[in-house]
Structure formats: C-alpha cells, structure tokens
Amino acid sequence: MGRSSLRRELVIPITAVVVGVSIAIGWVSMKAGTDAVNALTRRILIDMVSRINVATEKHLDGALTALESIAPSSSHLPKEYEFTPDLHVLEDKFWTASGLFMDVNNYVYFGGKDGRFIGVYRISPTNVQLFWREPSDLYRTVYKVGSVGDRSLFVRKDDFDPRKRPWYQIAMYSDTPVWTRIYNNFSFHYPTITLAKAVFERRHEFAGVVATDVTLKELSSFLSKLDISKNSVAYIVDEDGYIIATSGKEIPERVVNGLPERMRAVDMKTPLISQTYKQLNQLVVKTAETQSLALPSGTIDVAISPLGNKQGLHWQTVVAVPRADFMSSINQGFLQSVVIAAACILFALTVGLTVVERVIRDIRKLTAAAEKFGNGEAMPKLDIRRQDEIGILAQTFVEMENKLRYDKLTQVANRESLFAQINHLQQISKEHPELPSGFTLLFVDLDRFKTINDTFGHDAGDKVLVITAARLRAAIRDSDEVARYGGDEFVLLLKDTKSTIDIHTMVEKITSLVEEPIALDNEVVGIGASIGWASFPEDGDDYLRLIKIADSRMYNRKRDRKTTSLVHAV
C-alpha cells in the first residue's frame, strides 16, 4: 500500500467514526445504562425476595420453636416425650413460650380431649391475659394477670369449647405440626395463622392439641419498610391466591355482610398487585426467578419466589418494580453523554490523526524491510520500540528473517535466501544496465567430511560444519554472502569481482583457510575443500545455470585433486 493511500484509508474511516461519535456514544450509553439497570433490578429483586423470605420464615420458625418448648418432638429427645395435661403445670410453660417471640406468636394455648383449655396471651410485656377452662366448667374464664398463678383481675367469661375449633380438629389426626388456613382473628381483626400439634400421654394416648397463633400483621409492617423504589410493591400470597401481607397502603380485606373477608391478589385495587398476579397466577417456581411483564402502565420487572416450603406451607413472595423507576437517571445520563461526546469530537480527531501518523511511520519501516527481505537483502534495523501489535510485528519480522534466511545449524544464509539475493542482483542488472553488476558464485564441497561424520558421529560432523561456515564467513567481505547449499556444500556469493585472477586468488585463500586442522573433543581432524566457480554475466544470466557451471567446475577440481594425490602417492 502506498504512503498516501495508507493515510487516506486510515484517516477517512477515523474521521467518519469521530464525526458520528456523538450518536454512537449516546446509543451505547443508553444501551449500557439500560442493561445495567436491568441487571441491577434483577439483583435487587432477588435480594428483596430473599430478605422477605428470611424474615417470614423466621416468624414461622418461631411458632415451631414455641411448640417445641412445650411438647418436644421425639426426634429431639432420647426417648418419647410424655405430655402432661395438668393446667397448672402448663401455665408455667406457656408463660415462657408466649414470651419467646412476642412480636409474631405471643398467644400459646392447649385444648384437651376432655374440653379443658389454657392459653397465655401476651398483649405487651405488662399486659398478659390468661384463658382458663377446667373440664367441668361450662364457660371459659379470661383474667388479666401479672404472673404465674395470678387470678386477681377478672375480665370476662365466654362460651368456648376447644374441641370444636378448626385448629383442634385438623391437628388431632396428625402426627406432625399442621397449619390452619389464614383467617382474620376474631378478636383483633388482622390476618392470623395457627400452628397446632397433637400431644400424647403415656402409651401414646391422645391428650389434646397445643397451638400458637402467628400474627401476620408484622409481615406487612416489615414489607412496608423495605426501600426498593418509589412505585414498587412487595406482597405475599398463599396457595389460593389470597394476600397474606403487602407493602402497599391498601388493606387486603373487605367487609361483606358486616364481616371482614380476606382479598385475593387479583381483586386488589393496587394495579401492581392485581395485574402482575393475573399474569403470574399459574406460575409455579421452585427457586427465585425474575420476569419482565408488559402492563398498561409500562414494563414491570417482577421477582417471584416460593416461601415456607420447609415449614409445610406453599406461599409465594412477589416483588414488582416499574422499570421507569430506575430509568430516569439513565435518561439524564444520556443527555450528559451527548454533550460530552460533542466536546470530545475535536480532541478525538486531533489524537486520532496523531496516532494514525505514528502508525503509518512505523508501517512504512516495516514495508521497506519486507521489500528488502523479499529481494534477499539484509533487513535494515527497524528501531521500532513499541509494545503493541506493530511492535510485535516488527519483532516477528526480525525472528522470521533469522528463521527463513539463515541455516539453523551454521547460521549462514540458506539456499532460498541465496537464490533471492541472486535474483535481486540480476533484477538490478536488467533495470540499470549502466551500473556494474557482476558477481561470482563459488561452489564449495568439503572433502573427507563423510569419513569424519561416520567415524566420530553426527555431533562431530555438525561441529565441523559450524567451524567451516565461520571460516568461510571470515574469508569474504561484509558485502558478500555465505550460504549452506545442502549437506556439506556451501555457496559463496562474491559481489563486484574484477577478474578471473581475483576469483582464483579468493579460491586459494578459502581453500587454505578451510583446510586448517579442526580440534574436536578428543581428536584433531582435517578436511579438504573442492571449489568451483561461475560468474555473472560471463557464464550465464540464469542462477540455476550459474550453479550448475560452478558445481561442474567443483567436480573437475575435486577430480584433479584426487589425481594429483594419487601421483604423489606413487
């Protein structure tokens, strides 16, 4: 690529990108912000349902703990527990159990198979009511008491038989604690659920049912304190779709025929509750998951999670957040991004063009080096001190030159590099016939190398080749070249040779230098050198023909040396 075209092809795209950067930055900012909001919303939703589940299950576990403190399960004891239905004994236990978790299950009671009943209801730390009914009593008596055994303040009497209550009837046939359906407490008119457990005397004889009420009012209070977003809502529903608790201000009950009635989620007037649950009504989840729902008011991100499974309940926690709650800051950020992008255009253009020029400068160096390498010439020193891809490319060029131009063993030029240099000299001769362009090839074949290699091993042979290559390199000028042609054959490229006399002088010099003794590890060996030559353009203008002529003259010289050697031997 030419110098001007490279600049044009780099500058034009960069300019186009920078000019459009305001739109691009705005779009990317909006997209990134939207993605971040979506990810953040999902993370917040999952965190919220997790917090709600932990708090709710803490309330439910408190009921189990309260009953276990009165009638421990046999799995927690070394032997089966025998329940004592004595009301006076139970009064002391119920005082303790009702105070364990006063905020959610502060009413603990027992109904016996003979109609006896005792209950301790802690309205506050200083306001405690005792419910009492002996088996022979027709009515239940309620006292306001201050300690165990206190009966000083009578409150009322009522007609109450525990055996007729739903919590008693569902528990008397179960070996494990069971939950009632959620109901509005008769006395206090807020959602309540009862945990009841059948208890047994000696020989597993049924004694009655102990129970505790879990008030769900605290759950709504907890939900209302969650800081999710301005218009979000969190709610809990039971398996029938009735609201258990909600963070909204709408009360999840209505009065029908003068009596309070719980409301289903789909009947709530709060759109985020009714509309989201209509779409989630048939969804059954095993773990917390999030969804995006399209409602008339816009996109709503919803998290839904199962709740109370380990306590034997099948509730669901739902948190719904309008996406618009989180997008207002993103829209503001978008406008800011546009302003910043416009301010950055000039700066980006200046920096970009500076960088382009720096890149082009170093690429020009690489281009010139590649051209020289392709012509068989030695690459110039690149002087590119960069740690980026261009710096790596420059280093790769140097390493590639070493691998492709030089023989791995002897570190002189290889055959391909030799041919490339010859072609380059021939091309210069064609393009510039007025310039002196003659050169000579010396074909060097080592005598007695095979004997050394066979006698002393390949390592010794390799050492002989390395030493010989170094001697050949030392015998010529810096502008000339030594190449390993193959095996024990070398070719020397001598540039600007003046005459045949010069060539013969060089041949004698090289022969004398190569044939000097070579010291191996434990031996001193000697080799001979048979050298043939061919000159361009006198002997031909094709490098293969030149190599063939030099090879032929080398064999003639080798033959003459053998003949001379035999004559001297005779």
XYZ file of C-alpha atoms in Angstrom:
570
model
C 0.000 0.000 0.000
C 1.390 3.368 -0.979
C 2.169 6.050 1.506
C -0.640 8.424 0.539
C -3.279 5.701 0.132
C -2.497 4.250 3.548
C -3.015 7.627 5.184
C -6.239 8.112 3.241
C -7.623 4.711 4.139
C -6.849 5.251 7.817
C -7.821 8.892 8.157
C -11.166 8.739 6.325
C -12.662 5.932 8.486
C -11.332 7.515 11.678
C -12.821 10.857 10.718
C -16.154 9.245 9.901
C -16.181 7.406 13.220
C -15.299 10.510 15.218
C -17.933 12.612 13.445
C -20.567 10.043 14.333
C -19.297 9.568 17.856
C -21.981 11.726 19.452
C -24.717 9.443 18.197
C -22.704 6.324 18.937
C -21.840 7.389 22.477
C -25.453 8.303 23.143
C -26.699 4.949 21.902
C -24.015 2.971 23.700
C -24.608 4.940 26.875
C -28.333 4.306 26.720
C -27.848 0.627 25.894
C -25.223 0.115 28.583
C -27.313 2.021 31.082
C -30.404 0.011 30.220
C -28.504 -3.257 30.517
C -27.024 -2.130 33.818
C -30.452 -1.135 35.092
C -31.883 -4.487 34.059
C -29.072 -6.376 35.765
C -29.268 -4.183 38.862
C -33.053 -4.536 39.001
C -32.847 -8.329 38.813
C -30.206 -8.352 41.536
C -32.275 -6.047 43.761
C -35.420 -8.088 43.183
C -33.742 -11.375 44.068
C -32.199 -9.752 47.129
C -35.575 -8.380 48.225
C -37.475 -11.655 47.935
C -34.633 -13.332 49.800
C -34.869 -10.815 52.645
C -38.648 -11.184 52.780
C -38.403 -14.963 52.847
C -35.816 -14.927 55.622
C -37.924 -12.595 57.780
C -41.151 -14.525 57.151
C -39.619 -17.921 57.778
C -38.156 -16.540 60.991
C -41.716 -15.786 62.126
C -42.877 -19.261 61.117
C -39.901 -20.956 62.770
C -40.714 -19.030 65.945
C -44.074 -20.804 66.120
C -42.374 -24.193 65.751
C -39.877 -23.246 68.451
C -42.648 -22.190 70.821
C -44.480 -25.513 70.432
C -41.226 -27.470 70.763
C -40.570 -25.743 74.077
C -43.917 -27.099 75.369
C -44.072 -30.503 73.685
C -40.709 -31.524 72.193
C -40.724 -33.937 69.257
C -39.451 -37.416 69.988
C -36.743 -36.953 67.325
C -35.152 -34.306 69.563
C -35.177 -36.446 72.716
C -33.513 -39.736 73.706
C -36.957 -41.242 74.449
C -40.547 -40.452 73.599
C -41.913 -37.372 75.365
C -44.974 -37.869 77.583
C -47.198 -34.779 77.669
C -48.719 -33.665 80.984
C -52.177 -32.062 80.514
C -52.195 -30.571 84.021
C -53.317 -26.955 83.548
C -51.234 -25.598 86.411
C -48.080 -27.222 85.049
C -48.863 -25.926 81.553
C -49.471 -22.381 82.831
C -45.821 -22.032 83.784
C -44.612 -23.428 80.432
C -46.982 -21.195 78.448
C -45.732 -18.083 80.223
C -42.258 -18.890 78.924
C -43.333 -19.993 75.424
C -45.527 -16.946 74.800
C -42.625 -14.637 75.558
C -40.158 -16.170 73.113
C -41.329 -14.223 70.041
C -43.845 -11.676 71.270
C -43.985 -9.741 68.020
C -45.471 -12.618 65.995
C -46.643 -15.556 68.145
C -47.466 -14.265 71.603
C -50.530 -16.460 72.157
C -49.894 -20.098 73.145
C -52.697 -22.421 74.228
C -53.821 -26.019 74.796
C -57.150 -27.754 74.333
C -57.634 -31.145 75.993
C -59.711 -34.097 74.869
C -61.994 -33.520 77.862
C -62.622 -29.837 76.971
C -60.047 -28.285 79.300
C -58.282 -25.222 77.944
C -55.438 -22.937 78.904
C -53.972 -20.061 76.949
C -51.456 -17.297 77.702
C -51.727 -14.219 75.535
C -49.025 -11.566 75.942
C -50.521 -8.364 74.565
C -47.497 -6.437 75.845
C -44.779 -7.061 78.420
C -47.085 -5.652 81.129
C -50.460 -6.736 79.741
C -50.980 -10.521 79.846
C -54.242 -12.417 79.625
C -54.853 -15.941 80.903
C -57.590 -18.100 79.330
C -58.751 -20.916 81.636
C -61.322 -23.711 81.424
C -61.469 -26.761 83.657
C -63.018 -29.952 82.243
C -66.066 -29.430 84.459
C -66.567 -25.729 83.564
C -69.340 -24.608 81.240
C -67.534 -21.411 80.262
C -64.027 -20.214 79.645
C -62.731 -17.544 82.022
C -60.373 -14.738 80.979
C -58.103 -12.997 83.527
C -55.672 -10.130 83.305
C -52.634 -11.396 85.185
C -49.204 -10.281 86.212
C -47.508 -13.589 86.998
C -47.991 -17.329 87.073
C -50.894 -18.225 89.391
C -52.346 -14.692 89.415
C -56.190 -14.596 89.134
C -56.783 -11.226 90.742
C -58.385 -9.345 87.808
C -61.373 -10.952 86.112
C -62.022 -9.822 82.506
C -64.892 -11.925 81.133
C -66.391 -15.340 80.545
C -67.195 -16.782 77.128
C -68.645 -19.941 75.647
C -65.635 -21.732 74.227
C -65.017 -25.437 73.595
C -61.554 -26.046 72.064
C -62.642 -29.381 70.610
C -64.910 -27.564 68.152
C -62.208 -25.264 66.830
C -60.643 -25.897 63.363
C -57.089 -25.922 64.707
C -58.011 -28.720 67.152
C -59.786 -30.837 64.575
C -57.044 -30.733 61.922
C -54.268 -31.487 64.423
C -55.852 -34.356 66.392
C -55.384 -36.747 63.468
C -51.834 -35.670 62.539
C -48.527 -36.881 63.936
C -46.766 -33.671 62.898
C -47.495 -29.982 63.443
C -50.050 -28.606 60.966
C -51.028 -25.117 59.864
C -54.563 -23.828 59.599
C -55.755 -21.687 56.758
C -55.184 -17.973 57.207
C -58.115 -16.271 58.901
C -58.961 -12.891 60.368
C -58.524 -13.092 64.126
C -61.947 -12.926 65.754
C -60.858 -10.551 68.472
C -58.314 -8.343 66.734
C -59.319 -8.449 63.034
C -55.973 -8.965 61.338
C -54.665 -11.959 59.348
C -53.578 -14.846 61.549
C -52.432 -18.420 61.002
C -52.339 -21.106 63.677
C -49.803 -23.873 64.116
C -51.271 -26.828 66.011
C -49.761 -30.070 67.250
C -51.346 -33.151 68.768
C -49.806 -34.236 72.105
C -49.896 -37.614 73.795
C -49.672 -39.002 77.291
C -48.185 -42.323 78.344
C -48.589 -45.194 75.862
C -49.297 -42.713 73.100
C -52.734 -41.899 74.423
C -54.120 -38.721 72.827
C -54.200 -35.862 75.322
C -55.217 -32.885 73.196
C -53.719 -30.184 70.994
C -51.248 -27.393 71.724
C -51.242 -24.430 69.372
C -49.884 -20.952 68.827
C -51.126 -18.114 66.662
C -48.792 -16.359 64.243
C -49.966 -12.846 63.544
C -49.207 -11.726 60.001
C -49.613 -8.032 60.681
C -45.879 -7.781 61.366
C -45.138 -9.097 57.873
C -46.976 -6.192 56.262
C -45.145 -3.824 58.572
C -41.827 -5.366 57.535
C -42.705 -5.156 53.824
C -43.738 -1.507 54.094
C -40.304 -0.625 55.465
C -38.412 -2.120 52.517
C -36.726 0.559 50.423
C -36.991 -0.795 46.881
C -38.126 2.085 44.648
C -40.682 4.886 44.563
C -43.541 2.934 42.956
C -42.623 -0.675 43.750
C -44.728 -3.129 45.725
C -43.981 -6.378 47.564
C -46.603 -8.870 48.615
C -47.042 -12.434 49.859
C -49.871 -14.706 48.698
C -50.986 -18.129 49.867
C -51.579 -21.130 47.638
C -55.174 -19.986 46.954
C -54.060 -16.527 45.807
C -55.144 -14.633 48.943
C -53.000 -11.755 50.135
C -51.074 -12.541 53.317
C -49.111 -9.316 53.566
C -48.345 -6.327 51.359
C -46.042 -3.318 51.400
C -48.780 -1.089 49.966
C -51.220 1.072 51.878
C -54.253 -0.859 50.618
C -55.638 -3.174 53.324
C -56.010 -6.728 51.924
C -59.519 -7.278 53.316
C -63.061 -6.079 52.735
C -66.265 -6.165 54.740
C -69.001 -8.452 53.441
C -72.321 -8.589 55.341
C -70.662 -6.842 58.233
C -67.810 -9.328 58.481
C -64.175 -8.857 57.329
C -63.153 -11.008 54.400
C -59.665 -11.573 53.011
C -58.970 -10.471 49.451
C -57.383 -12.272 46.576
C -54.414 -10.670 44.873
C -56.299 -10.356 41.568
C -59.068 -8.376 43.321
C -56.761 -5.776 44.842
C -57.177 -2.207 43.606
C -53.415 -1.668 43.513
C -52.564 -2.262 39.808
C -49.077 -3.596 40.509
C -50.599 -6.321 42.678
C -53.683 -7.289 40.691
C -52.154 -7.021 37.209
C -48.870 -8.763 37.991
C -50.565 -11.630 39.812
C -53.019 -12.153 36.952
C -50.035 -12.948 34.749
C -48.211 -14.945 37.435
C -51.246 -16.831 38.729
C -50.417 -20.118 37.016
C -46.666 -19.872 37.543
C -45.115 -22.417 39.894
C -41.467 -21.784 40.789
C -39.034 -23.903 42.747
C -36.436 -21.171 43.213
C -36.459 -17.398 42.994
C -36.634 -16.084 39.446
C -37.286 -12.802 37.652
C -39.511 -11.830 34.731
C -40.365 -8.719 32.759
C -44.104 -8.122 32.316
C -45.735 -5.720 29.878
C -48.566 -3.952 31.709
C -50.704 -0.987 30.579
C -48.584 1.230 32.829
C -45.330 0.065 31.192
C -42.708 -2.637 31.678
C -42.641 -4.152 35.148
C -39.758 -6.235 36.468
C -41.018 -8.940 38.810
C -39.334 -11.439 41.122
C -41.283 -14.412 42.432
C -40.071 -16.962 44.952
C -41.552 -19.918 46.870
C -41.963 -19.287 50.582
C -42.469 -21.534 53.611
C -41.895 -24.884 51.927
C -39.702 -26.221 54.723
C -42.327 -25.163 57.268
C -45.057 -27.034 55.378
C -46.622 -24.003 53.668
C -46.925 -23.165 49.987
C -46.810 -19.389 49.802
C -45.213 -17.121 47.238
C -43.315 -13.868 47.602
C -43.673 -11.328 44.784
C -41.779 -8.062 44.308
C -42.814 -5.815 41.383
C -40.854 -2.737 40.280
C -41.749 -0.411 37.364
C -38.704 -0.161 35.157
C -39.329 3.561 34.790
C -38.324 3.994 38.448
C -34.718 3.254 37.521
C -34.643 4.757 34.023
C -34.950 8.446 34.962
C -31.283 8.675 35.904
C -30.342 6.849 32.699
C -32.225 9.404 30.568
C -30.424 12.217 32.336
C -27.129 10.437 31.800
C -27.931 10.116 28.085
C -28.189 13.880 27.665
C -24.944 14.353 29.544
C -23.264 11.806 27.288
C -24.316 13.684 24.164
C -22.790 16.905 25.490
C -19.583 15.133 26.482
C -19.396 13.389 23.102
C -19.705 16.682 21.243
C -16.908 18.143 23.362
C -14.715 15.122 22.690
C -15.002 15.196 18.882
C -12.266 17.776 18.334
C -9.988 16.156 20.873
C -10.561 12.691 19.407
C -9.822 13.913 15.883
C -6.573 15.510 16.983
C -5.414 12.474 18.932
C -6.640 10.068 16.264
C -4.756 11.771 13.438
C -1.610 11.900 15.566
C -1.856 8.192 16.275
C -2.505 7.440 12.598
C 0.614 9.290 11.576
C 2.666 7.388 14.150
C 1.269 4.073 12.948
C 1.902 4.965 9.289
C 5.512 5.920 10.059
C 6.249 2.541 11.620
C 4.327 0.645 8.939
C 6.458 2.347 6.295
C 9.553 0.988 8.054
C 8.046 -2.497 8.053
C 7.104 -2.179 4.381
C 10.636 -1.156 3.382
C 12.075 -4.019 5.455
C 9.692 -6.501 3.853
C 10.731 -5.347 0.377
C 14.412 -5.791 1.193
C 13.703 -9.180 2.731
C 11.810 -10.254 -0.383
C 14.790 -9.202 -2.501
C 17.135 -11.266 -0.402
C 18.806 -8.246 1.116
C 19.529 -7.943 4.804
C 16.784 -6.095 6.600
C 17.711 -2.664 7.968
C 17.489 -2.005 11.701
C 13.818 -1.242 12.295
C 14.202 0.791 15.512
C 10.504 0.296 16.401
C 10.173 0.443 20.175
C 6.504 -0.365 20.763
C 4.716 -2.897 22.931
C 1.585 -3.145 20.775
C 0.804 -5.286 17.722
C 3.100 -3.259 15.466
C 5.969 -3.747 17.906
C 5.230 -7.470 17.990
C 5.108 -7.496 14.185
C 8.491 -5.792 13.993
C 9.996 -8.338 16.364
C 8.355 -11.105 14.353
C 9.939 -9.726 11.185
C 13.367 -9.971 12.768
C 12.724 -13.501 14.021
C 11.232 -14.506 10.669
C 14.256 -13.208 8.834
C 16.514 -15.281 11.040
C 14.422 -18.424 10.542
C 13.854 -18.029 6.795
C 17.181 -16.543 5.702
C 19.660 -18.492 7.784
C 20.563 -22.120 8.191
C 19.631 -23.283 11.681
C 22.900 -25.147 12.328
C 25.577 -22.958 10.776
C 23.805 -19.565 10.991
C 24.827 -18.682 7.431
C 22.288 -17.999 4.678
C 20.180 -20.900 3.461
C 19.557 -21.898 -0.154
C 16.314 -19.899 -0.533
C 17.958 -16.749 0.773
C 20.855 -17.235 -1.644
C 18.536 -17.545 -4.639
C 16.569 -14.457 -3.534
C 19.794 -12.387 -3.393
C 20.930 -13.641 -6.811
C 17.545 -12.765 -8.312
C 17.762 -9.303 -6.793
C 21.213 -8.689 -8.308
C 20.005 -9.929 -11.700
C 16.945 -7.664 -11.498
C 19.112 -4.637 -10.727
C 21.274 -5.534 -13.724
C 18.238 -5.547 -16.030
C 16.823 -2.303 -14.650
C 20.162 -0.466 -14.554
C 22.455 -1.867 -17.276
C 24.733 1.140 -16.943
C 25.755 0.104 -13.421
C 28.419 -2.553 -12.725
C 26.517 -5.605 -11.583
C 28.788 -8.603 -11.970
C 29.045 -11.243 -9.275
C 30.610 -14.686 -8.840
C 29.344 -17.874 -7.218
C 31.858 -20.184 -5.511
C 30.575 -23.723 -5.021
C 32.422 -25.339 -2.069
C 32.258 -29.083 -1.393
C 34.006 -30.485 1.687
C 36.302 -33.473 1.160
C 36.579 -36.233 3.786
C 33.534 -34.886 5.681
C 31.631 -38.163 5.384
C 34.563 -40.062 6.930
C 34.584 -37.708 9.947
C 30.811 -37.927 10.290
C 30.843 -41.754 10.156
C 33.867 -42.124 12.429
C 33.180 -39.569 15.170
C 29.408 -39.180 14.932
C 26.928 -36.554 13.814
C 27.743 -34.169 16.654
C 31.341 -34.046 15.469
C 30.160 -33.582 11.877
C 27.884 -30.705 12.966
C 30.810 -29.049 14.757
C 32.958 -29.335 11.608
C 30.199 -27.677 9.564
C 29.806 -24.831 12.072
C 33.574 -24.159 12.166
C 33.836 -24.337 8.371
C 30.933 -21.893 7.928
C 32.630 -19.468 10.318
C 35.918 -19.747 8.374
C 34.101 -19.100 5.087
C 32.393 -16.069 6.595
C 35.747 -14.741 7.808
C 37.327 -15.185 4.368
C 34.945 -12.846 2.500
C 33.910 -9.222 2.688
C 30.929 -7.944 4.647
C 29.103 -7.228 1.398
C 29.471 -10.850 0.244
C 27.370 -13.790 1.423
C 27.931 -17.402 2.578
C 25.093 -19.896 2.111
C 24.766 -23.523 3.070
C 23.559 -25.197 -0.102
C 22.945 -28.588 1.476
C 24.772 -31.265 3.487
C 28.488 -30.400 3.300
C 28.087 -28.000 0.341
C 28.360 -24.211 0.590
C 27.938 -21.437 -1.985
C 29.663 -18.076 -1.674
C 28.203 -15.012 -3.396
C 31.020 -12.579 -4.236
C 29.838 -9.199 -5.468
C 31.800 -6.849 -7.755
C 34.504 -9.352 -8.764
C 37.038 -7.682 -11.099
C 38.711 -10.528 -12.966
C 39.454 -14.223 -13.153
C 42.676 -13.552 -11.234
C 40.664 -12.182 -8.320
C 38.489 -15.284 -8.346
C 41.416 -17.700 -8.332
C 43.076 -15.748 -5.551
C 39.899 -15.999 -3.468
C 39.617 -19.722 -4.228
C 43.149 -20.361 -2.995
C 42.560 -18.233 0.111
C 39.367 -20.070 1.015
C 40.889 -23.483 0.342
C 43.845 -22.753 2.566
C 41.635 -21.422 5.375
C 39.095 -24.308 5.282
C 41.785 -26.989 5.257
C 43.358 -25.877 8.528
C 43.111 -28.618 11.226
C 39.942 -28.710 13.336
C 40.104 -29.687 17.006
C 37.275 -31.902 18.212
C 36.798 -33.068 21.803
C 39.457 -35.793 21.674
C 40.795 -35.626 18.141
C 42.202 -33.226 15.570
C 40.826 -33.735 12.096
C 41.343 -32.174 8.727
C 39.083 -31.676 5.733
C 39.630 -30.566 2.183
C 37.733 -28.110 0.031
C 36.953 -28.529 -3.659
C 35.756 -25.215 -5.110
C 34.145 -24.432 -8.443
C 33.037 -21.038 -9.676
C 30.798 -19.255 -12.185
C 30.497 -15.544 -12.958
C 27.556 -13.382 -13.991
C 27.036 -12.427 -16.743
C 30.018 -14.093 -18.416
C 28.933 -17.692 -17.667
C 25.178 -17.082 -17.942
C 22.302 -14.919 -16.789
C 20.253 -17.650 -15.029
C 21.193 -18.564 -11.463
C 20.433 -22.276 -11.982
C 22.836 -22.328 -14.916
C 25.415 -20.496 -12.842
C 25.068 -23.026 -10.006
C 25.359 -25.893 -12.479
C 28.527 -24.468 -14.022
C 30.097 -23.816 -10.606
C 29.128 -27.340 -9.488
C 30.678 -28.836 -12.619
C 33.921 -26.912 -12.118
C 33.937 -28.029 -8.474
C 33.759 -31.671 -9.529
C 36.533 -31.133 -12.069
C 38.717 -29.616 -9.356
C 37.854 -32.470 -6.970
C 38.878 -34.950 -9.683
C 42.117 -33.110 -10.380
C 42.956 -33.022 -6.646
C 42.401 -36.787 -6.390
C 44.593 -37.409 -9.438
C 47.347 -35.221 -8.029
C 47.068 -37.021 -4.728
C 47.492 -40.437 -6.419
C 50.525 -39.276 -8.434
C 52.195 -38.035 -5.252
C 51.377 -41.319 -3.576
C 53.130 -43.293 -6.363
